[in-house]
XYZ file of C-alpha atoms in Angstrom:
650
model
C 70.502 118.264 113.598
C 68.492 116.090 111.477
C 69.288 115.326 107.646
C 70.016 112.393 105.132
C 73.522 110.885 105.411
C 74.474 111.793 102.285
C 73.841 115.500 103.168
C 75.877 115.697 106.449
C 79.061 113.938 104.450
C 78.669 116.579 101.935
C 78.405 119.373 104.646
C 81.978 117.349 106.497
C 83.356 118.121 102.837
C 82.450 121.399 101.665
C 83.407 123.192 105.273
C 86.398 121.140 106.500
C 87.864 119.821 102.742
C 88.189 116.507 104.052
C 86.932 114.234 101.008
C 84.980 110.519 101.279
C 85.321 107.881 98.680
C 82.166 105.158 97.668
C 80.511 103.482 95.633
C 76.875 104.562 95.615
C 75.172 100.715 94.406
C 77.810 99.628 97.051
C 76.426 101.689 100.092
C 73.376 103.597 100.290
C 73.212 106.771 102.554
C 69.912 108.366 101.707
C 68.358 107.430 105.295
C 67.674 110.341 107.624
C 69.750 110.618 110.996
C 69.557 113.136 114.144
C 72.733 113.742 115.095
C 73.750 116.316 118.386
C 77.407 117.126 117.273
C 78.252 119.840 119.621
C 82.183 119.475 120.779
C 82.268 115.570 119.306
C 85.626 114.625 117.140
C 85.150 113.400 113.281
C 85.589 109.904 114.561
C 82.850 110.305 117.407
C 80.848 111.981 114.307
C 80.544 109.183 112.055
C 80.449 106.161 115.104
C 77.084 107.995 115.070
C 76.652 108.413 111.804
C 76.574 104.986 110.724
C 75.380 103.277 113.393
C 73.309 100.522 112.421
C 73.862 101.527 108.934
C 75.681 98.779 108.199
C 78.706 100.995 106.951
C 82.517 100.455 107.762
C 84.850 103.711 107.260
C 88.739 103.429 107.417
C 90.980 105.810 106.083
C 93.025 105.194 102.627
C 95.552 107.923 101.437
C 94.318 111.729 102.103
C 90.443 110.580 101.936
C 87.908 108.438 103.993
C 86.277 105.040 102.095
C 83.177 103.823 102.857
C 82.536 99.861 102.912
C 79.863 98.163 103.704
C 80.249 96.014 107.045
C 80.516 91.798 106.290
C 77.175 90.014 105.317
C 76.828 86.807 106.595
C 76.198 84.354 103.930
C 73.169 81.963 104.917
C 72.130 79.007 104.185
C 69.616 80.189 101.787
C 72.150 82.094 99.226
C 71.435 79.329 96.566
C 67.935 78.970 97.478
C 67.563 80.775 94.123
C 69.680 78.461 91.779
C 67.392 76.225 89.079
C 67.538 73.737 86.902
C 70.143 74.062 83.617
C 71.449 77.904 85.107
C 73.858 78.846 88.105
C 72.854 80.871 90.909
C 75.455 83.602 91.825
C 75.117 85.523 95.555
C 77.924 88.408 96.310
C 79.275 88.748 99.985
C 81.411 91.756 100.457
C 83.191 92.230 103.597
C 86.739 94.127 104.306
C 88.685 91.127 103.190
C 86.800 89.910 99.953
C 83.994 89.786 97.729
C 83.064 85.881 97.151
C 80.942 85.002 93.989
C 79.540 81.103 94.781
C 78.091 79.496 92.031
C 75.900 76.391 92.458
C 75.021 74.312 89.854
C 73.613 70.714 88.877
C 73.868 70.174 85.204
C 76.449 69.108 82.824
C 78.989 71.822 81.712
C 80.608 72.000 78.112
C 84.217 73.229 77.238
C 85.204 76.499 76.978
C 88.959 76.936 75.985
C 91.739 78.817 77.564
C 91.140 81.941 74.296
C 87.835 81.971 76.100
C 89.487 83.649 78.965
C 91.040 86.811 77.004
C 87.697 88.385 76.542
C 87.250 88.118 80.663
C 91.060 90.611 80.419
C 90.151 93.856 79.720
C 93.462 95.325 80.423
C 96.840 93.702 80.878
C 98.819 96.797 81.197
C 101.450 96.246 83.521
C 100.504 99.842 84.865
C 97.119 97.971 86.164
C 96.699 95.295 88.796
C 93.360 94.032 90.395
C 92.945 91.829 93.516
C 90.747 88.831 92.044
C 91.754 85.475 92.651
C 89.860 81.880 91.939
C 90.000 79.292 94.229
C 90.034 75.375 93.501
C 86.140 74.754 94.494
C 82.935 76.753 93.450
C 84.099 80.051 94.892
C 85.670 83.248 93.296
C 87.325 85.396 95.820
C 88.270 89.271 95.209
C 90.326 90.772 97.858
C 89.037 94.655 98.274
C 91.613 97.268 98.190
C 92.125 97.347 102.241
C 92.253 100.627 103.523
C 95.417 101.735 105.626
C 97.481 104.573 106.215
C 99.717 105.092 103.260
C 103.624 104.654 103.301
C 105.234 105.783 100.297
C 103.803 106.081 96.513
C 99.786 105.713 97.081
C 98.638 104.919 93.930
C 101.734 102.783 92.481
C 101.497 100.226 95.380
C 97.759 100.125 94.476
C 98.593 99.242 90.956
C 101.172 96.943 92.028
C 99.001 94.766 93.942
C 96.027 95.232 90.958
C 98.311 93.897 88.633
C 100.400 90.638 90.299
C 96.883 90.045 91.661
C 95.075 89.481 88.258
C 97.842 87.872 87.044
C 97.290 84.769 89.577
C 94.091 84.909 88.493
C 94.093 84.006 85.168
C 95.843 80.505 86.178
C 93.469 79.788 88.920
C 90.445 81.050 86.462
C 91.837 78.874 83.828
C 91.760 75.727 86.573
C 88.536 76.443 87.551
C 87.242 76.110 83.732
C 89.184 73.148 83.172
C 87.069 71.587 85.906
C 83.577 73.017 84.755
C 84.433 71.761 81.283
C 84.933 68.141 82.683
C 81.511 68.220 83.591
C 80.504 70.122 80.662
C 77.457 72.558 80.361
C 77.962 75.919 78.664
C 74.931 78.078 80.234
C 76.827 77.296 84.016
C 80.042 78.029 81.979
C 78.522 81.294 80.334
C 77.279 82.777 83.681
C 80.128 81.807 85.058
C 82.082 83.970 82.949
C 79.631 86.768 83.343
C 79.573 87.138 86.656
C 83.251 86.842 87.025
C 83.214 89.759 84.613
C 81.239 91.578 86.760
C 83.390 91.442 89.593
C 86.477 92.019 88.160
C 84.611 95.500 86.431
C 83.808 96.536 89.768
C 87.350 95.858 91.235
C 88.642 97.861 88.898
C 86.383 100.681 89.104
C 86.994 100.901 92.992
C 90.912 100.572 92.471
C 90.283 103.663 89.599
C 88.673 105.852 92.352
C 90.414 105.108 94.923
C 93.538 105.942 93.034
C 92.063 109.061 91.411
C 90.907 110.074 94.951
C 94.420 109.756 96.188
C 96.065 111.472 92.997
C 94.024 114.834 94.000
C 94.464 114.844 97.418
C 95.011 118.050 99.468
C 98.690 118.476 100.013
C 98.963 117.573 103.979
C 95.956 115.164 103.436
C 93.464 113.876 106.120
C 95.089 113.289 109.032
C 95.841 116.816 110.124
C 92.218 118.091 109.041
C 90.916 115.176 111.194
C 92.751 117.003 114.500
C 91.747 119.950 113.294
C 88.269 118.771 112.850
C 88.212 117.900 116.843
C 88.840 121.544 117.209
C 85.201 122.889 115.930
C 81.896 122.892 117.616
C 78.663 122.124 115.518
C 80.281 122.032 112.707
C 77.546 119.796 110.523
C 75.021 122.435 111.692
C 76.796 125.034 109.694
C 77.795 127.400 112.436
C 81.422 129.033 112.647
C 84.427 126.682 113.815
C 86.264 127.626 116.764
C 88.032 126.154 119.653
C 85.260 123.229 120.293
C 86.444 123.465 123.967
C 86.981 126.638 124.919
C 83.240 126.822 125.388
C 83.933 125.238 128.238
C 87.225 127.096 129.357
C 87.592 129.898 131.450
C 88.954 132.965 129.479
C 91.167 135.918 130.534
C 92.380 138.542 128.856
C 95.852 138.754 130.751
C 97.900 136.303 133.055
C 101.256 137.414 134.551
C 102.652 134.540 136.302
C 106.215 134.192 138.227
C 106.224 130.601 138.666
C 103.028 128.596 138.752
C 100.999 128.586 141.024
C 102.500 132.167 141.994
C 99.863 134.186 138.794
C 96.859 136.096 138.626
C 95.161 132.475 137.727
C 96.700 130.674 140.874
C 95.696 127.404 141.669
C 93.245 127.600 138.220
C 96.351 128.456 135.855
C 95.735 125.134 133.555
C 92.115 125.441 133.776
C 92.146 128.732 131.823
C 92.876 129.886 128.469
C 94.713 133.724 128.260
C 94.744 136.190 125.905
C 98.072 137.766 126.605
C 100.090 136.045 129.011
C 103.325 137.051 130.647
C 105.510 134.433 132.656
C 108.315 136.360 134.728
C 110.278 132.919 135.127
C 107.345 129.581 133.501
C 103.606 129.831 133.318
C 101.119 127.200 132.798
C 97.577 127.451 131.040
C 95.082 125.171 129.410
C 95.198 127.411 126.360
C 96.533 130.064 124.729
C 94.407 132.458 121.957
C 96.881 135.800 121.214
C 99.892 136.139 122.557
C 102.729 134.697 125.206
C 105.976 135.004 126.688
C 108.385 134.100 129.095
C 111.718 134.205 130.393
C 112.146 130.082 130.478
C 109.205 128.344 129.542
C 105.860 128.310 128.302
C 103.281 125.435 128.863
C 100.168 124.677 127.083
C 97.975 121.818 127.841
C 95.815 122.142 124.906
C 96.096 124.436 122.392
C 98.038 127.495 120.995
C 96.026 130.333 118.764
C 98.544 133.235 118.396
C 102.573 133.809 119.160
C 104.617 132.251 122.262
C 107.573 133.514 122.571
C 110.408 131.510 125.799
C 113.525 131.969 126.427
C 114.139 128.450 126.733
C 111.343 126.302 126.176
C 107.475 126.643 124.762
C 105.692 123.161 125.126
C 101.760 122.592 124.210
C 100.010 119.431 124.614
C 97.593 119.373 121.234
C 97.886 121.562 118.342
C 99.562 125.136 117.638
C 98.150 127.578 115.226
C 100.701 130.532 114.859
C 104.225 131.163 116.230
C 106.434 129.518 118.353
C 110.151 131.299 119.033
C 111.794 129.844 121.602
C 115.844 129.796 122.400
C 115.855 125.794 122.965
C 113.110 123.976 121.807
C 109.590 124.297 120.738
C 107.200 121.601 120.913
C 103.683 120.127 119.840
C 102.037 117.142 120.276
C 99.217 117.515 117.868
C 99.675 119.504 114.528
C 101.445 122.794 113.884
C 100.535 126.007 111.168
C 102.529 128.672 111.092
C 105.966 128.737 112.207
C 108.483 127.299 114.934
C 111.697 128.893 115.059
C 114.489 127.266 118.126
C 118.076 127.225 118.803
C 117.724 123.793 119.129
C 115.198 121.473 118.053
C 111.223 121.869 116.581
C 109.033 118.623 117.111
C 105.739 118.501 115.903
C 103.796 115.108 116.765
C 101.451 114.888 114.095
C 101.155 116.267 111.022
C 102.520 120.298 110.197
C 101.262 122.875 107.593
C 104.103 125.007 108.748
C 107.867 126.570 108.644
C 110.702 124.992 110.888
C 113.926 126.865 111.945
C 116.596 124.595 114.451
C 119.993 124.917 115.274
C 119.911 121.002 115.573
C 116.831 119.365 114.993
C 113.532 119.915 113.358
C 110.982 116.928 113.378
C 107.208 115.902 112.114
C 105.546 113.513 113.192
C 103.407 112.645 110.165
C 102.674 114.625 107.040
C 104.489 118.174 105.729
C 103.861 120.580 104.248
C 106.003 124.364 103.930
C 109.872 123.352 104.855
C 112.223 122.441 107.467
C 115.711 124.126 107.874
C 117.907 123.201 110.130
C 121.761 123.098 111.281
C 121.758 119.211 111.711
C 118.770 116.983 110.522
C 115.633 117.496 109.725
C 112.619 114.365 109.729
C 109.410 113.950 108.626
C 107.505 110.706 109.124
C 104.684 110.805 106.022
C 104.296 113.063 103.028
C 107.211 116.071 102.598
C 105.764 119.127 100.686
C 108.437 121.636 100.259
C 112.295 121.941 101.270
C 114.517 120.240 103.477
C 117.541 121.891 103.863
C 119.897 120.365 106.671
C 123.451 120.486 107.221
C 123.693 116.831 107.720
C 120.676 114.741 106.739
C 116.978 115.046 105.196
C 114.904 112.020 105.974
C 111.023 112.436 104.800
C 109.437 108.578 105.464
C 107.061 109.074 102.822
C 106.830 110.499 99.625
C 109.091 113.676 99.078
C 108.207 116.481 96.477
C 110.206 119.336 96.793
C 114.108 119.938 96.755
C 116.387 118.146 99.774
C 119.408 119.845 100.159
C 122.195 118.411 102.777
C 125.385 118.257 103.244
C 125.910 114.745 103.934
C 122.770 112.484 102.611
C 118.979 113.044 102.130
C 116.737 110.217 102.121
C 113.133 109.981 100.870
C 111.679 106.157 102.142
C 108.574 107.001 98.937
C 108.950 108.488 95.344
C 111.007 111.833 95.237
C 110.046 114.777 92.934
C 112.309 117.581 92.466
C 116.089 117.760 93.427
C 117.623 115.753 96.021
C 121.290 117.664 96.274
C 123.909 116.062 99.195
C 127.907 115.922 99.938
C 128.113 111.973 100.320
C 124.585 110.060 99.073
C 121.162 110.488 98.585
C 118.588 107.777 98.570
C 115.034 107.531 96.668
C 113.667 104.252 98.216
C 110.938 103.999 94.969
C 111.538 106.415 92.282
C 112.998 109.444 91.481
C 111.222 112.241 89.421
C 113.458 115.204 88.686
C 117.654 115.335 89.871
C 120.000 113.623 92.149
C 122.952 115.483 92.619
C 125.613 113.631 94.920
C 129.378 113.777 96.032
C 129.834 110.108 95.623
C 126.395 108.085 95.169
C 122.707 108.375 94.243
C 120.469 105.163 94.606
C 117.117 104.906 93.174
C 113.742 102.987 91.786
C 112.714 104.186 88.863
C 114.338 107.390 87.621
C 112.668 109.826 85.239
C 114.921 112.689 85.078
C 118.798 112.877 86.224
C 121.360 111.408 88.583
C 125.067 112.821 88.846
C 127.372 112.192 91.674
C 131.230 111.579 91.919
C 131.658 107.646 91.959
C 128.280 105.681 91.177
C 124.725 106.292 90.303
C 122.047 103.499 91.042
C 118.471 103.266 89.520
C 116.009 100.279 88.321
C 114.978 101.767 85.382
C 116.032 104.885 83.942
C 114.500 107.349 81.803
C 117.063 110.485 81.724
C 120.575 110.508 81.900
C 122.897 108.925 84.540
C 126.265 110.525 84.939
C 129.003 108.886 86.995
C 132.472 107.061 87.204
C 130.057 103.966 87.617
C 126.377 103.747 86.206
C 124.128 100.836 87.126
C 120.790 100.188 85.906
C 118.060 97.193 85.005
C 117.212 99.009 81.145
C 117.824 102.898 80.245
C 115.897 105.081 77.844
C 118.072 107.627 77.712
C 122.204 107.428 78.019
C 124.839 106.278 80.509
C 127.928 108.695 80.901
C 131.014 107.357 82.271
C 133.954 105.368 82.821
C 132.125 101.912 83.559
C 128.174 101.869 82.254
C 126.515 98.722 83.279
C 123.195 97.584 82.417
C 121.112 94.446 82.894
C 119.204 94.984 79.789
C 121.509 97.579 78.062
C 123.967 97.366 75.106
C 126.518 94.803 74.836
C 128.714 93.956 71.424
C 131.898 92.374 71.032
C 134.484 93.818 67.758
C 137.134 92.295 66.100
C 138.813 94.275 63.130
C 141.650 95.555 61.435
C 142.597 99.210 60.152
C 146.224 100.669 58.990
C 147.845 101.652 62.493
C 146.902 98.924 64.440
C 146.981 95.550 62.372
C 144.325 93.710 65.079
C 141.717 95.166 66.917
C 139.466 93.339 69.995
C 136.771 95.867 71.612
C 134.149 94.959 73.867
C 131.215 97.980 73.737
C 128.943 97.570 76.638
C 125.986 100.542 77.768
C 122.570 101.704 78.865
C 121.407 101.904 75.148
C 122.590 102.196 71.931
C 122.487 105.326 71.937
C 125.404 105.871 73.975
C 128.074 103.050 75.338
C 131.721 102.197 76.440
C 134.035 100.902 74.503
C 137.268 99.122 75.742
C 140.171 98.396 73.502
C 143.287 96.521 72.565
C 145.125 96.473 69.638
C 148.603 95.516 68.097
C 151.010 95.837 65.578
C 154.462 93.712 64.324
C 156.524 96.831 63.107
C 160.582 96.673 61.960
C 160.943 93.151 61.505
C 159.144 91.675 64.035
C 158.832 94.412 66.842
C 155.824 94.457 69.219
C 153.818 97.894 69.389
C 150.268 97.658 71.199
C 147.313 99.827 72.205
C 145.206 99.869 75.504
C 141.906 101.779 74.210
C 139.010 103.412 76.399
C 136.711 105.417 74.328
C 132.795 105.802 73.929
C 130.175 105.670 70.881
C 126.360 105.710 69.847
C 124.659 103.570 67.374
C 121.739 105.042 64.645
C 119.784 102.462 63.057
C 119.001 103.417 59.359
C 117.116 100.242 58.743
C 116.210 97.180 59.712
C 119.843 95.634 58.577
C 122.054 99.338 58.434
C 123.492 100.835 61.152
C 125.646 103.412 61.557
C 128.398 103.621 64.529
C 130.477 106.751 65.276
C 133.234 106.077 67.904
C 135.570 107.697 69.439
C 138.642 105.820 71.028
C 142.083 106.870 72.832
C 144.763 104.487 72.720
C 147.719 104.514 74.393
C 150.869 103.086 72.475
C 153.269 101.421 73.947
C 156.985 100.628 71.583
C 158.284 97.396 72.092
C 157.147 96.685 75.228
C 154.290 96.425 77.920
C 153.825 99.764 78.779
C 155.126 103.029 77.509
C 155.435 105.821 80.175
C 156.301 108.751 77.920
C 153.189 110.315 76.320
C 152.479 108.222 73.475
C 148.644 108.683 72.821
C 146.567 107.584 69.217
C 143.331 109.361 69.111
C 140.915 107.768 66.424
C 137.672 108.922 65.085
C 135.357 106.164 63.369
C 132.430 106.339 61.327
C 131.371 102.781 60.517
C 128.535 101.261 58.098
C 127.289 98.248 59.545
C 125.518 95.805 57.586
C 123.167 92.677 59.399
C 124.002 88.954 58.580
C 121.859 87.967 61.228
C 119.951 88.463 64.419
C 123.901 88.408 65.996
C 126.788 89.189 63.248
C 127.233 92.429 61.611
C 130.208 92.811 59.283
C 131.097 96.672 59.133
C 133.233 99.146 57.334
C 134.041 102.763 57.326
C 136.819 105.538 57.337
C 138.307 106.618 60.546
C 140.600 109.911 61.311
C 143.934 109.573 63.313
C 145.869 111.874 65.779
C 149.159 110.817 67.383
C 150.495 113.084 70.016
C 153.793 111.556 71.085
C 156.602 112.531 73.666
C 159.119 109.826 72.877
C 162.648 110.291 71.598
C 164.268 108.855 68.816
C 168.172 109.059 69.531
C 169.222 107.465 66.489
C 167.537 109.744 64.263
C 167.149 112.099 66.439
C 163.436 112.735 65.866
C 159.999 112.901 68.093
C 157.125 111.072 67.545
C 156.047 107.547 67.408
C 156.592 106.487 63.224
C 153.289 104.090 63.664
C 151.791 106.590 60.809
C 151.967 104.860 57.479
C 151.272 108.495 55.763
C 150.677 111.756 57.251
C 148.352 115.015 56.152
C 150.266 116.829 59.147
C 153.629 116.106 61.054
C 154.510 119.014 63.258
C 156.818 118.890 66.468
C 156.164 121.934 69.375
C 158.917 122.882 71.279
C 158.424 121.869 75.351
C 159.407 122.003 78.556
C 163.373 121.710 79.488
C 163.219 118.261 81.844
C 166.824 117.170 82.712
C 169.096 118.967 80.364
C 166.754 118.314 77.562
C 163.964 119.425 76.122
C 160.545 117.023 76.525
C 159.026 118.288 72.530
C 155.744 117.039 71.623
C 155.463 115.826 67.553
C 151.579 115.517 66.108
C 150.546 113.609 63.327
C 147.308 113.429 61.641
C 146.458 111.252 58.699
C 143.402 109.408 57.354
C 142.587 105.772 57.755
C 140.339 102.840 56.937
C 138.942 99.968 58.982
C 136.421 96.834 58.693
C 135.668 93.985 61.125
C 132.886 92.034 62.390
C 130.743 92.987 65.473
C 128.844 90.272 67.336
């Protein structure tokens, strides 16, 4: 077929969805090619394509990019340059993009402010590969093209961003040493083309990542197999098996033991239609449908349903059904389903349903769900569940629930619910639940975490519940026993209030919004008796200005009568609402009401009453009868009475 190069990518596109990413003043593909594609591969496609074209192609996420290949720079690239100007030549290879500058005139000084118009975005959600090196040259790293392990688009960004940030040091060298030699105009078009690269960086990094962002859920590299798999296909005529052309074809095989068939000595030179293996059979294709008592064997392809008793095995890809009572394998891709006793492995990327006993594995990208009695593992992307009864593992990113019942593991960014007995593990971030039995670990978590001892995230937007939370800063709240945050809430309180005489609380969290509070207090009662408190409790903080705040705590002490530790139930339940007022950027005196509840246990045998007396009034004093323990009844006395209480919080 003849037709421009622009036209046959466009055809590759529209027929087979896989998509190509460029830059059209970058490379040009308006010349006309002749092409004879019948039975060639993608790969074999564009060799020919873009020979002596001067066009590189590598693959980056779910899409193909095209470069153009490394210029040579020659001695004549400032050949150009005149008197009282610079002359600027770009050379773009795989590696970089090099601005030289050559110049013979005095430069004047521009100063460091100079350099923020040259920053059009220091978002750290945006990073650019520019950097500036100590002679004439400005080097800009392209975006390299690779297969993708984890999030895409935020290790893109990453690398943008810490990128341009060396570059504004090296930049600001750079001018420091035109501006010795001072002459603006070199400085000016200095400036402006270094603009200019850095715009085009950053459009390339834009569509690279928006490329990415709208990929096709199982991405390239299972169209690219299936792609091998069509004949003509830039001519426009109907895929099909690009080989079978060339395969002999029978409508039914009925094989004992190879060679013992109908196809004899030609068994794996022949593709069947329906094929029926007393004991094993052995073909070089299969298009409808197959079974056998022990196994089947494919050396290409499967188009239809193979059905073994132990074993169905095909050496490229399987469109269809595979049942088998052991294992089922594939060493291309898979579509449809694969349902064993044992174990499912798919080589390459699937677009398909796995059932195991033990074992069901992928090779590279997923997408439909694996379910399986053991473990189930896919090497790239996971679209869809994992459901084992011991552990999930998708290498790359995971979107879609993984339920186990010991620990799932995504090695990307997880969306959805990650649910597992003992752990599970988001290598970047998290995007939706983690529900554990005793730890979740995590990047970046939008959503929530929940498990029976500790939660672990880098920053958290959500809610972490846990016996232990750790984070680096939380937008949302911490819930439990210990809350610990790098960048979180800390405040130490000192104050005084009618039951206790001296307070000491130390208030640490993920925000103010919601924190820990841990408390001791004490009080000299009958003439020089000892009574202390051991507090735990929890609060959130509301700013009504810039110097109010309000605190509402709640905090359970428990009271222990002249001595260390009390073992009868002895417990002082307080309620505070406090009004804190700002001296400074660290000291806030405060002030406010509180409401008391003591729910006591212990006997007085001298007056023979219940109750701790550490009220100094009461709005309610009731004693419930209780249990009979020893002889004796074990009563429980509650008071209730109002209180005040003011301190200082640092």
């Amino acid at each position: 077929m003849k037709a421009k190069q622009s036209e046959i990518l466009k055809t590759i596109t529209e027929k087979y969805g896989i998509r190509f990413s460029y830059s059209n003043n970058m490379v040009s593909l308006d010349k006309d090619v002749s092409l004879n594609v019948q039975g060639k591969s993608l790969k074999e496609v564009l060799d020919l394509l873009f020979t002596d074209h001067n066009v590189n192609y590598s693959v980056v996420g779910n899409q193909i990019v095209l470069k153009k290949k490394a210029v040579k720079k020659t001695a004549d690239a400032s050949a150009d340059s005149r008197k009282g100007a610079s002359s600027f030549v770009i050379v773009e290879n795989a590696n970089s993009i090099t601005l030289n500058s050559v110049s013979n005139e005095k430069e004047e000084e521009i100063s460091e402010d100079d350099f923020e118009e040259v920053q059009s975005d220091s978002s750290d959600k945006l990073e650019e590969t520019l950097m500036v090196s100590s002679d004439t040259t400005v080097k800009a790293p392209v975006l390299k093209a690779k297969k993708p392990k984890g999030d895409d688009v935020v290790s893109l960004r990453k690398q943008y961003l810490l990128e341009k940030r060396r570059l504004r040091d090296e930049y600001l060298t750079k001018m420091d040493s035109l501006t010795s030699r001072g002459n603006k105009e070199t400085k000016e078009d200095f400036k402006s083309s270094f603009k200019t690269i850095s715009q085009k960086l950053r459009e390339e990094l834009n569509e690279i990542a928006d490329s990415i962002e709208n990929r096709a859920p199982v991405g390239v590299w299972k169209r690219l197999q299936k792609f091998d798999n069509t004949s003509d296909s830039l001519s426009g005529k109907e895929g099909q098996n690009s080989d079978s052309a060339t395969y002999t074809t029978v409508p039914l095989s009925v094989t004992f033991v190879p060679p013992m068939g109908t196809n004899g000595m030609q068994g794996p030179k022949i593709v069947n239609k329906t094929s029926l293996n007393i004991l094993a059979g052995t073909s070089r294709g299969l298009d409808g449908f197959e079974i056998g008592a022990l196994v089947n064997v494919e050396k290409e392809f499967v188009n239809g349903v193979q059905i073994a008793g132990l074993s169905n095995i095909v050496g490229k890809n399987v469109n269809g059904v595979q049942i088998a009572g052991l294992t089922n394998s594939s060493s291309g891709y898979a579509e449809g389903v694969q349902v064993s006793g044992l174990t499912n492995v798919v080589k390459d990327s699937m677009y398909c349903f796995q059932f195991a006993g033990l074992v069901n594995s992928s090779g590279g990208n997923s997408l439909g769900g694996q379910f399986s009695g053991l473990v189930n593992f896919s090497n790239g992307y996971m679209y869809g569940p994992q459901c084992a009864g011991l552990a999930n593992v998708a290498n790359g990113m995971m979107t879609g629930p993984q339920l186990a019942g010991f620990i799932n593991v995504a090695n990307g960014s997880q969306k959805g619910i990650q649910s597992a007995g003992f752990m599970n593990v988001a290598k970047h971030n998290s995007e939706g639940c983690q529900l554990a039995g005793f730890m979740n670990t995590t990047g970046d978590l939008r959503g929530a975490q929940a498990a029976g001892f500790i939660n672990v995230a880098k920053r958290v937007k959500g809610v972490q519940i846990g016996v232990i939370n750790i984070a680096d800063t939380v937008a949302g709240a911490q819930i439990g026993i210990l809350n610990i945050a790098k960048k979180g809430y800390r405040r130490l309180e000192i104050w005084g209030s009618e039951s206790l005489y001296g307070n000491i609380a130390f208030k640490m969290g993920g925000s103010r919004s919601f924190y820990n509070i841990f408390a001791v207090g004490a009080q000299i009662y009958d003439g020089g008796k000892l009574r202390t408190g051991y507090g735990i409790g929890f609060g959130s903080e509301l700013k009504a200005s810039q110097t109010i705040c309000v605190n509402i705590d709640a905090i359970s002490y428990n009271i222990n009568e002249d001595g260390l530790w009390t073992n009868k139930l002895n417990l002082l339940n307080q309620l505070r609402v406090n009004v804190g007022i700002a001296l400074g950027e660290r000291t806030t005196i405060f002030f406010g009401p509180t409401f008391n509840v003591m729910v006591s246990q212990i006997y007085n045998a001298d007056k023979n009453e219940y109750g701790s007396n550490i009220a100094p009034w009461t709005v309610f004093n009731e004693t419930y009868d209780g249990r009979v323990d020893k002889g004796r009844k074990e009563n429980t006395n509650v008071k209730m009475w109002p209180g005040f209480n003011a301190g200082i919080r640092f």
